[in-house]
mmCIF file of C-alpha atoms in Angstrom:
data_model
loop_
_atom_site.group_PDB
_atom_site.id
_atom_site.type_symbol
_atom_site.label_atom_id
_atom_site.label_comp_id
_atom_site.label_asym_id
_atom_site.label_seq_id
_atom_site.Cartn_x
_atom_site.Cartn_y
_atom_site.Cartn_z
ATOM 1 C CA MET L 265 0.000 0.000 0.000
ATOM 2 C CA ASN L 266 2.822 2.385 0.845
ATOM 3 C CA ARG L 267 4.428 1.718 -2.522
ATOM 4 C CA LYS L 268 1.178 2.395 -4.362
ATOM 5 C CA ALA L 269 0.674 5.599 -2.403
ATOM 6 C CA LEU L 270 4.210 6.704 -3.273
ATOM 7 C CA TRP L 271 3.723 6.112 -6.997
ATOM 8 C CA LEU L 272 0.338 7.838 -6.863
ATOM 9 C CA GLY L 273 1.941 10.877 -5.246
ATOM 10 C CA VAL L 274 4.685 10.972 -7.889
ATOM 11 C CA ALA L 275 2.138 10.688 -10.674
ATOM 12 C CA LEU L 276 0.040 13.503 -9.253
ATOM 13 C CA ALA L 277 3.125 15.684 -8.868
ATOM 14 C CA LEU L 278 4.109 15.093 -12.479
ATOM 15 C CA LEU L 279 0.608 15.902 -13.631
ATOM 16 C CA ALA L 280 0.527 19.096 -11.568
ATOM 17 C CA GLY L 281 3.763 20.458 -13.026
ATOM 18 C CA PRO L 282 2.598 21.264 -16.582
ATOM 19 C CA VAL L 283 -0.662 22.748 -15.277
ATOM 20 C CA LEU L 284 1.228 25.219 -13.079
ATOM 21 C CA ALA L 285 3.644 26.066 -15.875
ATOM 22 C CA GLU L 286 0.916 26.659 -18.439
ATOM 23 C CA LYS L 287 -1.786 28.092 -16.244
ATOM 24 C CA SER L 288 -1.736 31.600 -17.728
ATOM 25 C CA SER L 289 -1.827 30.392 -21.320
ATOM 26 C CA GLU L 290 -4.774 28.179 -20.431
ATOM 27 C CA PHE L 291 -6.531 30.552 -18.046
ATOM 28 C CA PHE L 292 -6.535 33.691 -20.224
ATOM 29 C CA LYS L 293 -8.557 33.173 -23.373
ATOM 30 C CA ASP L 294 -6.750 35.872 -25.380
ATOM 31 C CA TYR L 295 -3.275 34.897 -24.200
ATOM 32 C CA GLN L 296 -1.980 34.150 -27.697
ATOM 33 C CA GLN L 297 -2.983 37.585 -28.987
ATOM 34 C CA TYR L 298 -0.432 39.386 -26.837
ATOM 35 C CA SER L 299 3.159 40.255 -27.633
ATOM 36 C CA ASP L 300 6.040 38.374 -26.010
ATOM 37 C CA ASP L 301 6.175 41.015 -23.273
ATOM 38 C CA GLY L 302 2.468 40.613 -22.655
ATOM 39 C CA LYS L 303 2.724 36.839 -22.453
ATOM 40 C CA ALA L 304 5.699 37.141 -20.094
ATOM 41 C CA PHE L 305 3.684 39.408 -17.830
ATOM 42 C CA LEU L 306 0.689 37.066 -17.777
ATOM 43 C CA ASP L 307 2.970 34.081 -17.125
ATOM 44 C CA LYS L 308 4.264 35.549 -13.885
ATOM 45 C CA ILE L 309 0.908 36.285 -12.259
ATOM 46 C CA ASP L 310 -1.190 33.749 -10.404
ATOM 47 C CA PRO L 311 -4.950 34.163 -10.925
ATOM 48 C CA LYS L 312 -7.261 32.394 -8.479
ATOM 49 C CA THR L 313 -10.961 31.657 -8.752
ATOM 50 C CA GLY L 314 -13.420 30.191 -6.277
ATOM 51 C CA ALA L 315 -13.030 30.848 -2.548
ATOM 52 C CA VAL L 316 -10.322 33.240 -1.335
ATOM 53 C CA ASP L 317 -9.689 34.212 2.287
ATOM 54 C CA LEU L 318 -8.089 37.592 2.980
ATOM 55 C CA PRO L 319 -6.762 39.160 6.199
ATOM 56 C CA GLU L 320 -9.174 40.645 8.750
ATOM 57 C CA GLY L 321 -11.708 37.873 8.253
ATOM 58 C CA ILE L 322 -12.682 38.826 4.691
ATOM 59 C CA HIS L 323 -13.976 35.983 2.538
ATOM 60 C CA LEU L 324 -14.382 36.130 -1.244
ATOM 61 C CA ASP L 325 -16.511 33.692 -3.222
ATOM 62 C CA LEU L 326 -15.560 34.440 -6.812
ATOM 63 C CA LYS L 327 -16.962 31.273 -8.400
ATOM 64 C CA ASP L 328 -16.052 31.415 -12.097
ATOM 65 C CA LYS L 329 -17.225 35.006 -12.618
ATOM 66 C CA PHE L 330 -14.077 36.759 -11.360
ATOM 67 C CA TYR L 331 -10.466 35.977 -10.582
ATOM 68 C CA PHE L 332 -8.253 37.254 -7.793
ATOM 69 C CA LEU L 333 -4.673 38.521 -7.848
ATOM 70 C CA GLY L 334 -2.785 38.783 -4.563
ATOM 71 C CA LYS L 335 -0.933 41.841 -3.306
ATOM 72 C CA LYS L 336 2.285 41.161 -5.241
ATOM 73 C CA ASP L 337 0.530 40.559 -8.559
ATOM 74 C CA ALA L 338 -1.884 43.465 -7.998
ATOM 75 C CA THR L 339 1.096 45.749 -7.403
ATOM 76 C CA SER L 340 2.644 44.537 -10.669
ATOM 77 C CA VAL L 341 -0.561 45.327 -12.539
ATOM 78 C CA LEU L 342 -0.980 48.769 -10.994
ATOM 79 C CA THR L 343 2.653 49.827 -11.440
ATOM 80 C CA GLU L 344 4.458 47.753 -14.053
ATOM 81 C CA ALA L 345 1.561 47.157 -16.452
ATOM 82 C CA TRP L 346 -0.452 50.325 -15.893
ATOM 83 C CA GLY L 347 2.420 52.694 -15.134
ATOM 84 C CA ASN L 348 1.261 54.134 -11.804
ATOM 85 C CA PRO L 349 3.778 55.277 -9.137
ATOM 86 C CA PRO L 350 4.790 52.514 -6.673
ATOM 87 C CA ASP L 351 3.282 54.248 -3.635
ATOM 88 C CA THR L 352 -0.202 54.154 -5.170
ATOM 89 C CA ALA L 353 -0.349 50.388 -4.683
ATOM 90 C CA SER L 354 0.905 50.347 -1.095
ATOM 91 C CA GLU L 355 -2.535 49.845 0.494
ATOM 92 C CA ALA L 356 -3.864 47.295 -1.995
ATOM 93 C CA ILE L 357 -4.338 43.786 -0.599
ATOM 94 C CA GLY L 358 -5.247 42.445 -4.019
ATOM 95 C CA MET L 359 -7.440 42.957 -7.060
ATOM 96 C CA ILE L 360 -10.277 41.119 -8.771
ATOM 97 C CA PHE L 361 -11.103 41.121 -12.467
ATOM 98 C CA PRO L 362 -13.999 39.824 -14.564
ATOM 99 C CA ALA L 363 -13.076 36.382 -15.894
ATOM 100 C CA LYS L 364 -13.451 37.602 -19.477
ATOM 101 C CA TYR L 365 -10.704 40.246 -19.214
ATOM 102 C CA GLU L 366 -6.968 39.866 -18.838
ATOM 103 C CA PRO L 367 -5.435 42.463 -16.470
ATOM 104 C CA ILE L 368 -3.711 44.039 -19.489
ATOM 105 C CA ALA L 369 -6.771 44.025 -21.753
ATOM 106 C CA GLY L 370 -7.361 47.452 -23.269
ATOM 107 C CA ASN L 371 -11.142 47.268 -22.906
ATOM 108 C CA GLY L 372 -11.109 45.679 -19.474
ATOM 109 C CA TRP L 373 -11.518 46.875 -15.913
ATOM 110 C CA GLY L 374 -10.557 45.708 -12.467
ATOM 111 C CA ILE L 375 -11.326 46.316 -8.806
ATOM 112 C CA GLU L 376 -8.687 47.260 -6.259
ATOM 113 C CA LEU L 377 -9.198 45.738 -2.794
ATOM 114 C CA ARG L 378 -8.244 47.444 0.472
ATOM 115 C CA TYR L 379 -9.065 47.158 4.140
ATOM 116 C CA GLU L 380 -9.311 50.235 6.355
ATOM 117 C CA LYS L 381 -9.183 49.414 10.040
ATOM 118 C CA ILE L 382 -10.888 52.609 11.139
ATOM 119 C CA GLY L 383 -13.217 51.039 13.680
ATOM 120 C CA HIS L 384 -16.900 50.169 13.704
ATOM 121 C CA VAL L 385 -18.845 52.627 11.519
ATOM 122 C CA ASP L 386 -22.113 53.753 13.086
ATOM 123 C CA ASP L 387 -24.680 53.736 10.263
ATOM 124 C CA ALA L 388 -27.375 55.660 12.166
ATOM 125 C CA ASP L 389 -26.991 58.679 9.876
ATOM 126 C CA ALA L 390 -27.633 56.731 6.663
ATOM 127 C CA ALA L 391 -31.416 57.191 6.629
ATOM 128 C CA SER L 392 -31.256 60.953 7.138
ATOM 129 C CA ILE L 393 -28.527 61.965 4.674
ATOM 130 C CA ASP L 394 -29.558 64.456 1.994
ATOM 131 C CA TYR L 395 -27.332 63.267 -0.847
ATOM 132 C CA THR L 396 -28.030 66.346 -2.958
ATOM 133 C CA GLU L 397 -26.842 68.563 -0.131
ATOM 134 C CA LEU L 398 -23.871 66.270 0.514
ATOM 135 C CA LEU L 399 -22.863 66.483 -3.141
ATOM 136 C CA SER L 400 -22.987 70.286 -3.053
ATOM 137 C CA SER L 401 -20.755 70.281 0.015
ATOM 138 C CA MET L 402 -18.299 67.886 -1.634
ATOM 139 C CA GLN L 403 -18.223 70.002 -4.793
ATOM 140 C CA ALA L 404 -17.470 73.107 -2.717
ATOM 141 C CA ASP L 405 -14.731 71.294 -0.789
ATOM 142 C CA THR L 406 -13.170 70.069 -4.022
ATOM 143 C CA LEU L 407 -13.304 73.548 -5.544
ATOM 144 C CA SER L 408 -11.765 75.208 -2.490
ATOM 145 C CA ALA L 409 -8.821 72.799 -2.587
ATOM 146 C CA ASN L 410 -7.951 73.568 -6.197
ATOM 147 C CA ASP L 411 -5.854 76.690 -5.518
ATOM 148 C CA GLN L 412 -3.458 74.619 -3.456
ATOM 149 C CA ARG L 413 -3.502 71.811 -6.012
ATOM 150 C CA VAL L 414 -2.474 74.232 -8.757
ATOM 151 C CA LYS L 415 0.269 75.718 -6.540
ATOM 152 C CA ASP L 416 1.563 72.188 -5.985
ATOM 153 C CA GLY L 417 1.729 71.615 -9.733
ATOM 154 C CA PHE L 418 -1.397 69.521 -10.160
ATOM 155 C CA PRO L 419 -4.437 70.240 -12.336
ATOM 156 C CA PRO L 420 -7.677 71.342 -10.672
ATOM 157 C CA ILE L 421 -10.405 68.785 -10.093
ATOM 158 C CA LYS L 422 -14.074 69.350 -10.772
ATOM 159 C CA LEU L 423 -16.616 67.033 -9.174
ATOM 160 C CA ILE L 424 -19.216 66.891 -11.926
ATOM 161 C CA GLY L 425 -21.783 64.983 -9.886
ATOM 162 C CA TRP L 426 -23.000 61.526 -8.980
ATOM 163 C CA ALA L 427 -22.358 59.000 -11.714
ATOM 164 C CA SER L 428 -24.498 56.792 -9.494
ATOM 165 C CA PRO L 429 -26.019 58.181 -6.269
ATOM 166 C CA PRO L 430 -25.143 56.567 -2.915
ATOM 167 C CA VAL L 431 -27.074 53.461 -1.890
ATOM 168 C CA TYR L 432 -26.803 51.914 1.576
ATOM 169 C CA ASP L 433 -28.079 48.423 2.293
ATOM 170 C CA PHE L 434 -29.060 48.381 5.983
ATOM 171 C CA VAL L 435 -29.526 44.605 6.002
ATOM 172 C CA HIS L 436 -26.191 43.564 4.498
ATOM 173 C CA LYS L 437 -24.251 46.664 5.666
ATOM 174 C CA ARG L 438 -23.013 47.540 2.170
ATOM 175 C CA LEU L 439 -22.559 50.991 0.675
ATOM 176 C CA HIS L 440 -21.831 51.977 -2.913
ATOM 177 C CA TRP L 441 -21.730 55.180 -4.919
ATOM 178 C CA ALA L 442 -19.983 56.665 -7.949
ATOM 179 C CA LYS L 443 -18.648 60.112 -8.789
ATOM 180 C CA GLU L 444 -17.842 61.667 -12.140
ATOM 181 C CA LEU L 445 -14.691 63.805 -12.071
ATOM 182 C CA GLN L 446 -12.931 66.109 -14.494
ATOM 183 C CA PHE L 447 -9.200 66.739 -14.218
ATOM 184 C CA GLY L 448 -8.148 70.092 -15.645
ATOM 185 C CA ASP L 449 -9.583 70.576 -19.122
ATOM 186 C CA ASP L 450 -9.769 66.881 -19.951
ATOM 187 C CA THR L 451 -12.757 66.043 -22.106
ATOM 188 C CA VAL L 452 -12.652 62.389 -20.991
ATOM 189 C CA HIS L 453 -14.070 62.257 -17.489
ATOM 190 C CA THR L 454 -12.958 59.889 -14.767
ATOM 191 C CA LEU L 455 -15.206 57.409 -12.985
ATOM 192 C CA ASN L 456 -14.826 56.851 -9.246
ATOM 193 C CA TYR L 457 -17.032 53.892 -8.283
ATOM 194 C CA ASP L 458 -16.597 52.681 -4.717
ATOM 195 C CA VAL L 459 -18.104 49.868 -2.697
ATOM 196 C CA ARG L 460 -17.808 49.578 1.091
ATOM 197 C CA PHE L 461 -18.526 46.485 3.199
ATOM 198 C CA LEU L 462 -18.902 47.419 6.859
ATOM 199 C CA GLY L 463 -17.395 45.072 9.422
ATOM 200 C CA ARG L 464 -16.822 44.852 13.132
ATOM 201 C CA GLU L 465 -13.489 46.702 13.150
ATOM 202 C CA GLY L 466 -13.317 48.499 9.842
ATOM 203 C CA VAL L 467 -14.345 48.683 6.218
ATOM 204 C CA PHE L 468 -13.529 46.442 3.267
ATOM 205 C CA VAL L 469 -13.091 48.649 0.215
ATOM 206 C CA MET L 470 -13.633 47.746 -3.426
ATOM 207 C CA SER L 471 -12.665 50.480 -5.874
ATOM 208 C CA TYR L 472 -13.472 50.008 -9.539
ATOM 209 C CA ILE L 473 -10.751 50.936 -12.020
ATOM 210 C CA ALA L 474 -12.663 51.999 -15.093
ATOM 211 C CA THR L 475 -13.722 54.911 -17.272
ATOM 212 C CA VAL L 476 -17.037 56.754 -17.393
ATOM 213 C CA GLU L 477 -17.720 55.097 -20.748
ATOM 214 C CA GLN L 478 -17.705 51.730 -18.962
ATOM 215 C CA LEU L 479 -20.346 52.800 -16.414
ATOM 216 C CA PRO L 480 -23.171 50.732 -17.981
ATOM 217 C CA GLU L 481 -21.041 47.576 -17.782
ATOM 218 C CA ILE L 482 -19.973 48.441 -14.230
ATOM 219 C CA LYS L 483 -23.571 48.875 -13.108
ATOM 220 C CA GLN L 484 -24.495 45.586 -14.736
ATOM 221 C CA SER L 485 -21.740 43.841 -12.759
ATOM 222 C CA LEU L 486 -22.635 45.422 -9.418
ATOM 223 C CA ASP L 487 -25.017 42.787 -8.061
ATOM 224 C CA GLU L 488 -22.461 40.044 -8.720
ATOM 225 C CA VAL L 489 -19.672 42.123 -7.141
ATOM 226 C CA LEU L 490 -21.775 42.813 -4.035
ATOM 227 C CA GLY L 491 -22.305 39.086 -3.661
ATOM 228 C CA VAL L 492 -18.600 38.278 -3.838
ATOM 229 C CA ALA L 493 -17.433 39.452 -0.398
ATOM 230 C CA ASP L 494 -18.440 38.981 3.221
ATOM 231 C CA PHE L 495 -16.868 38.995 6.677
ATOM 232 C CA ASN L 496 -16.424 35.715 8.522
ATOM 233 C CA THR L 497 -18.181 35.119 11.833
ATOM 234 C CA GLY L 498 -16.469 37.129 14.549
ATOM 235 C CA LYS L 499 -15.622 39.946 12.138
ATOM 236 C CA LYS L 500 -19.132 40.785 10.958
ATOM 237 C CA TYR L 501 -20.784 44.154 11.630
ATOM 238 C CA THR L 502 -23.201 42.491 14.052
ATOM 239 C CA ASP L 503 -20.279 41.056 16.088
ATOM 240 C CA PHE L 504 -19.439 44.545 17.381
ATOM 241 C CA LEU L 505 -18.962 44.740 21.156
ATOM 242 C CA PRO L 506 -19.934 48.169 22.565
ATOM 243 C CA GLY L 507 -17.471 49.385 25.165
ATOM 244 C CA THR L 508 -14.811 46.988 23.888
ATOM 245 C CA ASP L 509 -14.399 47.620 20.155
ATOM 246 C CA THR L 510 -13.245 50.898 18.642
ATOM 247 C CA VAL L 511 -15.862 53.161 17.048
ATOM 248 C CA ALA L 512 -14.941 54.935 13.814
ATOM 249 C CA ALA L 513 -14.712 58.722 13.722
ATOM 250 C CA VAL L 514 -17.102 58.847 10.767
ATOM 251 C CA GLY L 515 -20.538 57.626 9.782
ATOM 252 C CA ILE L 516 -21.925 56.737 6.369
ATOM 253 C CA GLY L 517 -21.861 60.363 5.192
ATOM 254 C CA GLY L 518 -18.230 60.668 6.239
ATOM 255 C CA LEU L 519 -17.246 57.571 4.274
ATOM 256 C CA ILE L 520 -18.796 59.052 1.149
ATOM 257 C CA ALA L 521 -17.408 62.563 1.625
ATOM 258 C CA GLY L 522 -13.976 61.402 2.727
ATOM 259 C CA LYS L 523 -14.081 63.206 6.071
ATOM 260 C CA LEU L 524 -11.871 60.719 7.908
ATOM 261 C CA ALA L 525 -8.664 62.484 6.885
ATOM 262 C CA ALA L 526 -9.937 65.770 8.285
ATOM 263 C CA LYS L 527 -10.978 64.208 11.579
ATOM 264 C CA ALA L 528 -7.627 62.452 11.856
ATOM 265 C CA GLY L 529 -5.923 65.843 11.816
ATOM 266 C CA LEU L 530 -3.913 65.228 8.667
ATOM 267 C CA ILE L 531 -2.349 68.128 6.820
ATOM 268 C CA ALA L 532 -3.159 68.822 3.180
ATOM 269 C CA VAL L 533 -6.526 67.202 3.807
ATOM 270 C CA ALA L 534 -7.834 67.577 0.277
ATOM 271 C CA LEU L 535 -4.860 65.816 -1.276
ATOM 272 C CA ILE L 536 -4.636 63.049 1.303
ATOM 273 C CA ALA L 537 -8.350 62.357 1.246
ATOM 274 C CA LEU L 538 -8.225 62.061 -2.523
ATOM 275 C CA LYS L 539 -5.611 59.359 -2.216
ATOM 276 C CA LYS L 540 -6.981 57.510 0.808
ATOM 277 C CA PHE L 541 -10.605 57.414 -0.191
ATOM 278 C CA GLY L 542 -10.118 56.585 -3.835
ATOM 279 C CA ILE L 543 -11.180 59.826 -5.481
ATOM 280 C CA LEU L 544 -8.187 59.559 -7.762
ATOM 281 C CA LEU L 545 -8.261 56.636 -10.098
ATOM 282 C CA LEU L 546 -5.931 54.440 -12.088
ATOM 283 C CA VAL L 547 -5.117 54.710 -15.754
ATOM 284 C CA PRO L 548 -3.266 52.074 -17.749
ATOM 285 C CA LEU L 549 -0.391 54.151 -19.126
ATOM 286 C CA ALA L 550 2.273 53.608 -21.756
ATOM 287 C CA GLY L 551 3.368 50.347 -20.150
ATOM 288 C CA LEU L 552 0.364 48.576 -21.621
ATOM 289 C CA TRP L 553 1.281 49.435 -25.176
ATOM 290 C CA ARG L 554 4.309 47.142 -25.242
ATOM 291 C CA PHE L 555 2.111 44.234 -24.154
ATOM 292 C CA ILE L 556 -0.307 44.690 -27.046
ATOM 293 C CA ARG L 557 1.970 45.742 -29.887
ATOM 294 C CA GLY L 558 2.404 42.210 -31.140
ATOM 295 C CA ASN L 559 -1.281 41.929 -32.089
ATOM 296 C CA LYS L 560 -1.206 42.906 -35.736
ATOM 297 C CA GLY L 561 -4.595 43.976 -36.919
ATOM 298 C CA ASN L 562 -6.169 43.327 -33.547
ATOM 299 C CA VAL L 563 -8.873 45.795 -32.541
ATOM 300 C CA LEU L 564 -7.440 45.574 -29.053
ATOM 301 C CA GLU L 565 -4.571 47.802 -30.170
ATOM 302 C CA THR L 566 -6.913 50.615 -31.140
ATOM 303 C CA ALA L 567 -8.851 50.331 -27.902
ATOM 304 C CA VAL L 568 -5.740 50.441 -25.754
ATOM 305 C CA PHE L 569 -4.116 53.283 -27.664
ATOM 306 C CA ALA L 570 -7.253 55.401 -27.534
ATOM 307 C CA ARG L 571 -7.639 54.711 -23.837
ATOM 308 C CA MET L 572 -4.015 55.551 -23.136
ATOM 309 C CA ALA L 573 -4.242 58.774 -25.104
ATOM 310 C CA ALA L 574 -7.296 59.797 -23.112
ATOM 311 C CA GLY L 575 -5.795 58.891 -19.758
ATOM 312 C CA TRP L 576 -2.173 59.975 -20.220
ATOM 313 C CA ARG L 577 -2.762 63.677 -19.656
ATOM 314 C CA CYS L 578 -4.701 62.982 -16.464
ATOM 315 C CA ALA L 579 -2.117 60.558 -15.115
ATOM 316 C CA LYS L 580 0.838 62.840 -15.793
ATOM 317 C CA GLY L 581 -0.888 65.671 -14.012
ATOM 318 C CA ASN L 582 -1.601 63.585 -10.919
ATOM 319 C CA ALA L 583 1.618 61.666 -10.455
ATOM 320 C CA GLY L 584 2.116 60.719 -6.828
ATOM 321 C CA LEU L 585 -1.369 61.674 -5.697
ATOM 322 C CA GLY L 586 -2.886 58.272 -5.990
ATOM 323 C CA HIS L 587 -4.597 56.112 -8.523
ATOM 324 C CA VAL L 588 -5.855 57.523 -11.754
ATOM 325 C CA GLN L 589 -8.936 56.088 -13.475
ATOM 326 C CA ARG L 590 -10.752 53.939 -10.976
#
């Protein structure tokens, strides 16, 4: 029996080898369409589907709809592939992508994952928030910060309005909203779509990396995305222990407006809040072009080049301030 078990183990190991070596070429349906650089990039990342457990008791159930990249691979996507500064990926604990898109696909999008251990967020204010009034206040705050932004060498930001108004689910303790932003005189506006899952000790953050033009597809994906994540028992919102656990300095309105930075006494509040709360988004920059160049006649080239051209001005103007195009 021991001998049979040994041979079985060897056989399984031999079978596992080629699968691991060829996983990217088999996992990504458009793998062969990419240049050698693109294939090399895909070969070094490790996509996972199904159940994924993250720190702080966060559980993902991706099934076959999405795939997960861990912190190392997410950092490679955000910086090496998409050309963002290294510090913009420092808080990411991973990313998820729709199964149909490679992380370097020109027409694709992804979701950055973060956890903010800010304490238990009291949601008592959610039912009484006037979101029209809140938007006006946020627009005024954004406008008032622009003089300093320009002095610091960055383009002004205009908060155009809600791309999707805030929605809070009292039962499942989930919050989502989207803002439409304009950087400088850019004609292509930036989408900031954020999802928050409230837990016992903090907030699990999902920030879409996409363009305004992709908003219909993002909205269509939302129900599936909301069903992907949950906190394990012991870390759920309802596990909060009054008098023992820390209470956050903000409520639901503060999460949306990004008031935590101000209450934490940080300097340059407008700039820091933009970075910490995901107002600035990510843009795939020139790095993507070398991954796609090998696709002669592929429509993907046109999509990527057009997207880069639209996003490049915005990204250059916001270097170091956080992610561009979320």
